[in-house]
PDB file of C-alpha atoms in Angstrom:
ATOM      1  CA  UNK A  24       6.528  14.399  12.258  1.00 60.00           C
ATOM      2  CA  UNK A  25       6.707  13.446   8.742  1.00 79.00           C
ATOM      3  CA  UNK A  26       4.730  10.296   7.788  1.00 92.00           C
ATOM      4  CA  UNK A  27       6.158   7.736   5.122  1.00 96.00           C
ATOM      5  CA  UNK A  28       7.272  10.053   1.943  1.00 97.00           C
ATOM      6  CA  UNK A  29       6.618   8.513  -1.387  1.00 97.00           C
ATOM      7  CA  UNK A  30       7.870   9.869  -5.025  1.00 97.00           C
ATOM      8  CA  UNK A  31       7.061  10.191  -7.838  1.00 97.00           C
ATOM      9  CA  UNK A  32       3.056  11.011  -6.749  1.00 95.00           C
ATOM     10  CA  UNK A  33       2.233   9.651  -9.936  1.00 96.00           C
ATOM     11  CA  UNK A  34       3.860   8.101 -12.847  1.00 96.00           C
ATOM     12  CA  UNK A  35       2.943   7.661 -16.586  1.00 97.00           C
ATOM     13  CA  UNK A  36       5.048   5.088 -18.336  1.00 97.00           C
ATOM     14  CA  UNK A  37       5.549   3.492 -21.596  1.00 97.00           C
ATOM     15  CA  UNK A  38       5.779  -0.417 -21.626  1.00 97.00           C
ATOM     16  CA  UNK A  39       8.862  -1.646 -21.319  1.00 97.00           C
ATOM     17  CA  UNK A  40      10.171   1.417 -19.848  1.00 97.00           C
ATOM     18  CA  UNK A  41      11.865   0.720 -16.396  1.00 97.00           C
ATOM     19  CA  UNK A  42       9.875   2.437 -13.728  1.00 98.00           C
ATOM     20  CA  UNK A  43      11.554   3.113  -9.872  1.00 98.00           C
ATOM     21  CA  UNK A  44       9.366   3.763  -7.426  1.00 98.00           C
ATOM     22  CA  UNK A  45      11.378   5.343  -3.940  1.00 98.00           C
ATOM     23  CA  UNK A  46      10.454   5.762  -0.140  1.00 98.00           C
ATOM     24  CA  UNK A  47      11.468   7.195   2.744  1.00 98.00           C
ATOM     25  CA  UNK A  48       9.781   5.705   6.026  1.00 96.00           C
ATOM     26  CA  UNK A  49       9.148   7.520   9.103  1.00 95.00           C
ATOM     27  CA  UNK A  50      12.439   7.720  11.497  1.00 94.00           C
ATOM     28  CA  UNK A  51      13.031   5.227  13.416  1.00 91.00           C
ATOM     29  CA  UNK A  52      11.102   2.910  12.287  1.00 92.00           C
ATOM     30  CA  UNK A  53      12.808  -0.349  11.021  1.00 89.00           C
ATOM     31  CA  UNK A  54      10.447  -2.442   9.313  1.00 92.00           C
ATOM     32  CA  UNK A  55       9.354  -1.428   5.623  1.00 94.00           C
ATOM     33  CA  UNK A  56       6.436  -2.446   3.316  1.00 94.00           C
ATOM     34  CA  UNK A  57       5.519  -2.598  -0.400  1.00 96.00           C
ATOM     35  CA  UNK A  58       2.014  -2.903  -1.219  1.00 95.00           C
ATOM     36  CA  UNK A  59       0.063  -2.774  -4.462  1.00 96.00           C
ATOM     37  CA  UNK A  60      -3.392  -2.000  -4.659  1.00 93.00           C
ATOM     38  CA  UNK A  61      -5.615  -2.544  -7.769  1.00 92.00           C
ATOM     39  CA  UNK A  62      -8.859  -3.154  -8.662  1.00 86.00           C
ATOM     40  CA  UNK A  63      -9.124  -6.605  -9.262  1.00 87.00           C
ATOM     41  CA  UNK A  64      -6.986  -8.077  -6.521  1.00 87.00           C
ATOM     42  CA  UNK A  65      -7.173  -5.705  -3.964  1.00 88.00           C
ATOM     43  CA  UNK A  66      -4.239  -4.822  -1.147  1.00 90.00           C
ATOM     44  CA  UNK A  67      -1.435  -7.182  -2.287  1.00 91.00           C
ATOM     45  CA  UNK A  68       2.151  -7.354  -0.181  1.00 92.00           C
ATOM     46  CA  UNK A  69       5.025  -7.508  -2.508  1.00 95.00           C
ATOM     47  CA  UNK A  70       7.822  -7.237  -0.187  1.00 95.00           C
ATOM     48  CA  UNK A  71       8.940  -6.684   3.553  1.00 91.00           C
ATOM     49  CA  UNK A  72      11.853  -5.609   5.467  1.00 93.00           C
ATOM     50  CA  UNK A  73      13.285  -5.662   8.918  1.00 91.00           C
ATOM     51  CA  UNK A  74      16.631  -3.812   9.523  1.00 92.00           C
ATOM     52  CA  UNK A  75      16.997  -3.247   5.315  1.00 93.00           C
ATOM     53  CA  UNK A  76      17.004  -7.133   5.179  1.00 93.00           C
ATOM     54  CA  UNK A  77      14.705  -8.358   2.647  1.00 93.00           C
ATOM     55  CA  UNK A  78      12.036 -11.309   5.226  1.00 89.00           C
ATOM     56  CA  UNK A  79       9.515 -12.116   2.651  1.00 88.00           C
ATOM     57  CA  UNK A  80       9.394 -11.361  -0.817  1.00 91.00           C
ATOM     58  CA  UNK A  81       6.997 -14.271  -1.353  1.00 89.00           C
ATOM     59  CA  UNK A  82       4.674 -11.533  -3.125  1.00 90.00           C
ATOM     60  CA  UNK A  83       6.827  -9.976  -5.906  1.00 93.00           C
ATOM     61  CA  UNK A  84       4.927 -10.754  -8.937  1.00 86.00           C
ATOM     62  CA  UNK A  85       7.875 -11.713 -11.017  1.00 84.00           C
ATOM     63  CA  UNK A  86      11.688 -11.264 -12.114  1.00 91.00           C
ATOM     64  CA  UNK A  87      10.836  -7.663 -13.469  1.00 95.00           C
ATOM     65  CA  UNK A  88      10.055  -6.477 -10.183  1.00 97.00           C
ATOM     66  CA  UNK A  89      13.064  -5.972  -7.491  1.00 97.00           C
ATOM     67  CA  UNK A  90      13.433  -4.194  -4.341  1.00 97.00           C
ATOM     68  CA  UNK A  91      16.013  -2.125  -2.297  1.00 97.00           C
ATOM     69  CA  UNK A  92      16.457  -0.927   1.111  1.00 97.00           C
ATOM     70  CA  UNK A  93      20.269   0.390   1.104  1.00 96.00           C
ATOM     71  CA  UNK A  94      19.785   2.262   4.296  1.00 95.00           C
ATOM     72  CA  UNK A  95      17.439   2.331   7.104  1.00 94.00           C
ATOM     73  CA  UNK A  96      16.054   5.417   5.708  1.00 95.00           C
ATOM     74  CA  UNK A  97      15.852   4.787   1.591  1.00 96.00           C
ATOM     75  CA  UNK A  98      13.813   1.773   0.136  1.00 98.00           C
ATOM     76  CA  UNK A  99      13.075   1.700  -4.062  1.00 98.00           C
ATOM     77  CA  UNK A 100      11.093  -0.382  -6.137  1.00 98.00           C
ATOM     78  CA  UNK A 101      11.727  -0.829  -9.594  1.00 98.00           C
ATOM     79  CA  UNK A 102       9.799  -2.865 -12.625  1.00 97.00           C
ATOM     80  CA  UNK A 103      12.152  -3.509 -15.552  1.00 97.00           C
ATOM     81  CA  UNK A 104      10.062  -3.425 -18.444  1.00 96.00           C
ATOM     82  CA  UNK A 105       7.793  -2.255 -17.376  1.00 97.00           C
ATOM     83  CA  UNK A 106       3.858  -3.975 -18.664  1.00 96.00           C
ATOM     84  CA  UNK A 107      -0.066  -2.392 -18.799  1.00 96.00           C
ATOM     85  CA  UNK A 108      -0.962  -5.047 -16.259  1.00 95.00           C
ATOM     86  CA  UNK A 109       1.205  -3.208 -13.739  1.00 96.00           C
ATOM     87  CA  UNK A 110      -0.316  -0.028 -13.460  1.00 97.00           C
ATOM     88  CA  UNK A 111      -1.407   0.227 -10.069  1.00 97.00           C
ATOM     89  CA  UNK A 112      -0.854   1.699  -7.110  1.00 95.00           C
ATOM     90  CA  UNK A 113       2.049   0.701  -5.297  1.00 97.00           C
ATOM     91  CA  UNK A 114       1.878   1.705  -1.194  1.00 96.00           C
ATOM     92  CA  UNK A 115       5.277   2.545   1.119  1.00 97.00           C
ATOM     93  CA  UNK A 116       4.462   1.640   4.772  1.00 95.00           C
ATOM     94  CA  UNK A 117       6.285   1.621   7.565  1.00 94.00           C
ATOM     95  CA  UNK A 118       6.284   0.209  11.352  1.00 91.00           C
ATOM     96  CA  UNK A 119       8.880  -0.016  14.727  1.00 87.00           C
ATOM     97  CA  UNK A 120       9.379  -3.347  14.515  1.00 70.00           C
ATOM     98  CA  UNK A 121       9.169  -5.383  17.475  1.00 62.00           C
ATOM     99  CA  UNK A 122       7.856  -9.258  17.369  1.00 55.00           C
ATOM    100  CA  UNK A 123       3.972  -8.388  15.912  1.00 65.00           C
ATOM    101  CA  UNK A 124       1.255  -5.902  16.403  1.00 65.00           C
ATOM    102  CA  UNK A 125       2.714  -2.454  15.568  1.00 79.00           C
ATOM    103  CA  UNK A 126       1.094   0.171  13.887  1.00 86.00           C
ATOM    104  CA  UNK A 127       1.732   0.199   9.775  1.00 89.00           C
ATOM    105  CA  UNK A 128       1.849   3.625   8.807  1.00 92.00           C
ATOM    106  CA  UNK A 129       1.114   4.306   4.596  1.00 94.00           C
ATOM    107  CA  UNK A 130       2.640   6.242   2.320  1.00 95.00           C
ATOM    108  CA  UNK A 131       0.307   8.279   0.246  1.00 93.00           C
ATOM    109  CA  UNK A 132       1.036   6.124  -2.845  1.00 95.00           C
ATOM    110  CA  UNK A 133       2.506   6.397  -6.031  1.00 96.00           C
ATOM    111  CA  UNK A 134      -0.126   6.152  -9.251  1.00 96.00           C
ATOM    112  CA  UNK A 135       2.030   4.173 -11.769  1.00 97.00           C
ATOM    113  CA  UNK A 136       0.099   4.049 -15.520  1.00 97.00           C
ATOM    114  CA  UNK A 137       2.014   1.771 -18.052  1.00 97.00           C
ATOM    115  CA  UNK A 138       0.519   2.572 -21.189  1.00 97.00           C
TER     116      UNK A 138
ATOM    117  CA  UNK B  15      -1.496 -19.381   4.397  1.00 64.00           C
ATOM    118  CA  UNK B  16      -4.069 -17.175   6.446  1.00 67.00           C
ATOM    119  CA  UNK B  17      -6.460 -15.235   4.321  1.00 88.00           C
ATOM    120  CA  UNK B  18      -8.832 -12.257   5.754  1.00 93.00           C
ATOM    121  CA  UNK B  19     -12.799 -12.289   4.169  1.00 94.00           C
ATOM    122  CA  UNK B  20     -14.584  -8.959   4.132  1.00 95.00           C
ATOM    123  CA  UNK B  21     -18.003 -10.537   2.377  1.00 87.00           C
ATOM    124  CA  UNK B  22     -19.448  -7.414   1.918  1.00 87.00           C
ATOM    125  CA  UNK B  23     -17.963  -5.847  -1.241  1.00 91.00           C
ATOM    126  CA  UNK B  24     -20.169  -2.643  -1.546  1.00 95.00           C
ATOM    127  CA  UNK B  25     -22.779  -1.123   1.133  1.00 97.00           C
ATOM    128  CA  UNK B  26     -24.593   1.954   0.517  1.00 97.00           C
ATOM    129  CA  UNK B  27     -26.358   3.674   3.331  1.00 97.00           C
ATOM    130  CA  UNK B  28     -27.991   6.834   4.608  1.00 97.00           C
ATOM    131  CA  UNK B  29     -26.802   8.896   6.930  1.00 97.00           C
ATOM    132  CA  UNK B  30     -27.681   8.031  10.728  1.00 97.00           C
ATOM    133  CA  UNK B  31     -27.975   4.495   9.749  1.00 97.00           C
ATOM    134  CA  UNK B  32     -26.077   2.100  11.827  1.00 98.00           C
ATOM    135  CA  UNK B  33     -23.637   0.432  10.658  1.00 97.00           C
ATOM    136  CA  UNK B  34     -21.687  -3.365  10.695  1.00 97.00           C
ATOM    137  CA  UNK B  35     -19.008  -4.367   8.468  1.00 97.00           C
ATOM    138  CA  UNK B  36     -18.137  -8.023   8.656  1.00 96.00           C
ATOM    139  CA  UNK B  37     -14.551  -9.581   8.833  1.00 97.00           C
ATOM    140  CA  UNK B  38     -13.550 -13.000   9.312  1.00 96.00           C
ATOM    141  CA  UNK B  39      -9.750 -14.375   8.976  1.00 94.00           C
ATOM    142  CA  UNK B  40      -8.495 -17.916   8.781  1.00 92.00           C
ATOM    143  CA  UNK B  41      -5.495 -18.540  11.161  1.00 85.00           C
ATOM    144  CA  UNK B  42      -5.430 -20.910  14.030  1.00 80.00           C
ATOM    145  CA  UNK B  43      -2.889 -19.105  16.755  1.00 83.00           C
ATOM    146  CA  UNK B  44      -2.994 -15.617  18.223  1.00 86.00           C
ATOM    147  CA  UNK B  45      -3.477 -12.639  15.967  1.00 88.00           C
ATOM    148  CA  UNK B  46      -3.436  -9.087  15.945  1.00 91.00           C
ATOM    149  CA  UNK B  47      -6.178  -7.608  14.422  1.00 93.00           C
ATOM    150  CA  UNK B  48      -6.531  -3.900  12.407  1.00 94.00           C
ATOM    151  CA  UNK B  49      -9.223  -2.050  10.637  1.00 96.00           C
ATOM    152  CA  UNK B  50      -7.478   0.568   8.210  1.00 96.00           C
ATOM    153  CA  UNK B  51     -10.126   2.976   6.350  1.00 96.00           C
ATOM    154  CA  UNK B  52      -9.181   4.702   2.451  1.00 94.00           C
ATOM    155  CA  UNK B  53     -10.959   7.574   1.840  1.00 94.00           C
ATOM    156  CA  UNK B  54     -11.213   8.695  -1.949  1.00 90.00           C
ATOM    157  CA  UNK B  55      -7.825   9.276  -3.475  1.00 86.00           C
ATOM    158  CA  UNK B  56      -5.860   9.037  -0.149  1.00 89.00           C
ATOM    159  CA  UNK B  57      -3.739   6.411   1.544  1.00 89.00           C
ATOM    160  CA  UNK B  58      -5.119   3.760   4.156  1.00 93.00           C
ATOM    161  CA  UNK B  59      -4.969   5.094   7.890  1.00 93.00           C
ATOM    162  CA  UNK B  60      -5.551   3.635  10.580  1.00 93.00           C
ATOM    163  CA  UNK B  61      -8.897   3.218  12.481  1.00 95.00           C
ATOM    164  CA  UNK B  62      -8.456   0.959  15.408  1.00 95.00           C
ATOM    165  CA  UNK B  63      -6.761  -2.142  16.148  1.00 93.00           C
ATOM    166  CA  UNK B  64      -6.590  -4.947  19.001  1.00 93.00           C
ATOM    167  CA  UNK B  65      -3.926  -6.590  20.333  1.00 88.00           C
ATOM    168  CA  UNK B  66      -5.312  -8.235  23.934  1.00 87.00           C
ATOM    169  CA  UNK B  67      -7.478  -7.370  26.892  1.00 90.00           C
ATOM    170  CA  UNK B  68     -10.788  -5.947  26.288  1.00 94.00           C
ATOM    171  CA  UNK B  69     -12.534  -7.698  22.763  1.00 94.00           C
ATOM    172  CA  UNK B  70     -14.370  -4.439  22.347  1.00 97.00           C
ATOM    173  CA  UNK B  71     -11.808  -1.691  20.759  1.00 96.00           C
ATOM    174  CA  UNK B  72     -12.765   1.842  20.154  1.00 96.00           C
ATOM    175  CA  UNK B  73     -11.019   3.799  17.772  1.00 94.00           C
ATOM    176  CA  UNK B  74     -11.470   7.221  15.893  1.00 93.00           C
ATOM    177  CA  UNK B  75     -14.519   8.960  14.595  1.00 94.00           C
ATOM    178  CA  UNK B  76     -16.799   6.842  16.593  1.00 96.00           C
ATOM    179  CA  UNK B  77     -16.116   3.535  15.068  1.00 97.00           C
ATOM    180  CA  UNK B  78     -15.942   0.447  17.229  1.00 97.00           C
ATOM    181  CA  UNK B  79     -14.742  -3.343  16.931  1.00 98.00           C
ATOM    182  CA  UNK B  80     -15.777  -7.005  18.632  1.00 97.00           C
ATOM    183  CA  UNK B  81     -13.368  -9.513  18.656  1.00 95.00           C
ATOM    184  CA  UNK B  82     -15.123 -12.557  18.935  1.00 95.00           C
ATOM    185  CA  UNK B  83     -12.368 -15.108  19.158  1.00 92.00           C
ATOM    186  CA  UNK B  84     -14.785 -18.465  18.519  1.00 93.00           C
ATOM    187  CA  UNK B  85     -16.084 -16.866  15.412  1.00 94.00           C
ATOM    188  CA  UNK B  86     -12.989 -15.727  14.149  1.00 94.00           C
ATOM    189  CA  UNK B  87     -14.600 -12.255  13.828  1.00 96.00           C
ATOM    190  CA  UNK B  88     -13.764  -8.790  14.356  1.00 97.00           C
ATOM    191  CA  UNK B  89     -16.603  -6.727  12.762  1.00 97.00           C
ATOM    192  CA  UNK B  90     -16.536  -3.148  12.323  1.00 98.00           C
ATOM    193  CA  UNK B  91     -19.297  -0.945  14.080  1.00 98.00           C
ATOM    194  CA  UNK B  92     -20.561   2.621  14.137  1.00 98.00           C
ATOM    195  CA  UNK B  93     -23.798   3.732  15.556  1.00 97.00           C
ATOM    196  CA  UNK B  94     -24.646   6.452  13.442  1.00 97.00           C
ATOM    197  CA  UNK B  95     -22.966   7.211   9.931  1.00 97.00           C
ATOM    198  CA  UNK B  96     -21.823  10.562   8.332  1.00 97.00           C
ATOM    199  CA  UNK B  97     -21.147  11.419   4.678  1.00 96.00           C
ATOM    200  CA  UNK B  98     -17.837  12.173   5.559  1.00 96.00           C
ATOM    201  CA  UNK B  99     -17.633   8.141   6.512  1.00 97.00           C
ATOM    202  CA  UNK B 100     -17.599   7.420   2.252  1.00 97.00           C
ATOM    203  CA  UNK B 101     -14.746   5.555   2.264  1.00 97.00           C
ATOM    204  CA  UNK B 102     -13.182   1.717   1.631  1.00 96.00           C
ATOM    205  CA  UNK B 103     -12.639  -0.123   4.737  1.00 97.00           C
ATOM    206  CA  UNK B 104      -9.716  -3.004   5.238  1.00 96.00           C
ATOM    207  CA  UNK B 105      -8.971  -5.724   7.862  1.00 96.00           C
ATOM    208  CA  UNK B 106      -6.286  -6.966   8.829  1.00 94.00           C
ATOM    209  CA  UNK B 107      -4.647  -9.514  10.232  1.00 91.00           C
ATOM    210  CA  UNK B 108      -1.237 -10.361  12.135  1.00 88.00           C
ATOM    211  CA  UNK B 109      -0.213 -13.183  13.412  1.00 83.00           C
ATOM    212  CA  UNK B 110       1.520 -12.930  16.369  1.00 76.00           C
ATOM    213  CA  UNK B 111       4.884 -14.836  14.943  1.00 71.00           C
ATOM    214  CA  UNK B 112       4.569 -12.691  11.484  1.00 71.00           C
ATOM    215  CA  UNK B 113       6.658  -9.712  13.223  1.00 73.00           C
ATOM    216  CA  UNK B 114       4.186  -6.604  11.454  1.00 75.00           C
ATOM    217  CA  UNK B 115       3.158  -8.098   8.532  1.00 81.00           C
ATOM    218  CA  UNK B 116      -0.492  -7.600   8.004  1.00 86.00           C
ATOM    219  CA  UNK B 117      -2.427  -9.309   5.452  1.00 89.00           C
ATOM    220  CA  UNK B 118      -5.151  -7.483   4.003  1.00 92.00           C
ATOM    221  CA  UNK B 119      -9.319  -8.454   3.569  1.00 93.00           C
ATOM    222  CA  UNK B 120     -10.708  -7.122   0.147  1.00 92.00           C
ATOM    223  CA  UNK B 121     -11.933  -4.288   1.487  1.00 94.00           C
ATOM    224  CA  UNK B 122     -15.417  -2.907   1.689  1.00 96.00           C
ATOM    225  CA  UNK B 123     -16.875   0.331   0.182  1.00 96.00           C
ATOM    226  CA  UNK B 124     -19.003   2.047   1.919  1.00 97.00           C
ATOM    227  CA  UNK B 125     -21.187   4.706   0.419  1.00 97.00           C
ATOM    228  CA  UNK B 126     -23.177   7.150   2.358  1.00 97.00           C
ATOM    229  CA  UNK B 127     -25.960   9.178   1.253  1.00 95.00           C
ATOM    230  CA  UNK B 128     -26.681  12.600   2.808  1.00 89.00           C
TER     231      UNK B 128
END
């Protein structure tokens, strides 16, 4: 089976460029996760979604950043402009949803640089 | 807001030590509870997790957890550790009413000296 399919790998950007960040989660499952990991503030959830509908969103840093889930098997994330203090690296997961306890399954990330 | 506390940022052992990674979370109801391991340059997978029943959970590559419900613990064990255990180690938590959201400890790195 494939696991949760993240492009591009990585991703070196200059500021204020937008930047779209795509996933494809593992069939089936319904419930899909952006996560950003970095240094300084460790495994952060931006954004998370049950049956493509946006739940909580509660951790998208700002206005620049949006997400997308358009079908149960397509989710992108984009940062328009892009900033420095952004580069990261932002995490696809994906569960069966169900009401708590499922396995999360990650992405292999995608290395975003804004320079 | 429930937060998950790893308090030990960085721990450097030898191999065939024993080892005991602590994790504490903050949430009053019922939770599930994860440990997720990153090893260099890869993406988190999963190492065990508990849900009910028995408060000791063994997952892969000989790793082990407690739940210890009055503590608000579930600390990461392994008897023995390998090189190949170099990694950074996460908890996490889910609430039972969260659906699968997990929120993430810190994380711990663990180096491991041949």
């Amino acid at each position: 089976d494939a696991g949760v399919i993240q492009s591009p790998r990585h991703e070196v950007t200059e500021m204020g460029q937008e930047v779209t960040l795509r996933c494809k989660p593992i069939s089936g499952h319904n419930s899909l996760f952006w996560y950003r990991q970095t240094m300084m503030r460790g495994l952060e959830l931006l954004i998370y979604f049950n049956n493509n509908v946006p739940i909580d969103d509660s951790g998208m840093p700002e206005d620049r950043f949006s997400a997308k889930m358009p079908n149960a098997s397509f989710s992108t994330l984009k940062i328009q402009p892009s900033e420095p203090r952004d580069s990261a690296v932002y995490f696809c997961a994906s569960s069966y949803g169900g009401p708590s306890g499922n396995t999360i399954y990650f992405g292999e990330g995608s290395w975003l640089t804004v320079v | 807001a429930q937060s998950v506390s790893q308090h030990n940022h960085h721990v450097i052992l030898s191999e065939a030590a024993s080892l005991e990674l602590g994790c504490n979370y903050s949430y009053g109801g019922t939770v599930n509870l994860f440990w997720y391991v990153q090893y260099p340059g890869q993406h988190l997978q999963l190492l065990l997790k508990y849900f009910s029943g028995d408060p000791l959970v063994k997952g892969i590559k000989g790793f082990e957890a407690e739940f210890i419900k009055s503590k608000f613990s579930f600390n990461l064990r392994k008897p023995s550790v390998q090189w190949s255990d170099t990694a950074e180690y996460f908890c996490a938590v889910n609430p039972n009413n969260a659906g699968n959201m997990l929120t993430f400890g810190g994380g711990t790195r663990l180096m491991v000296k041949p």
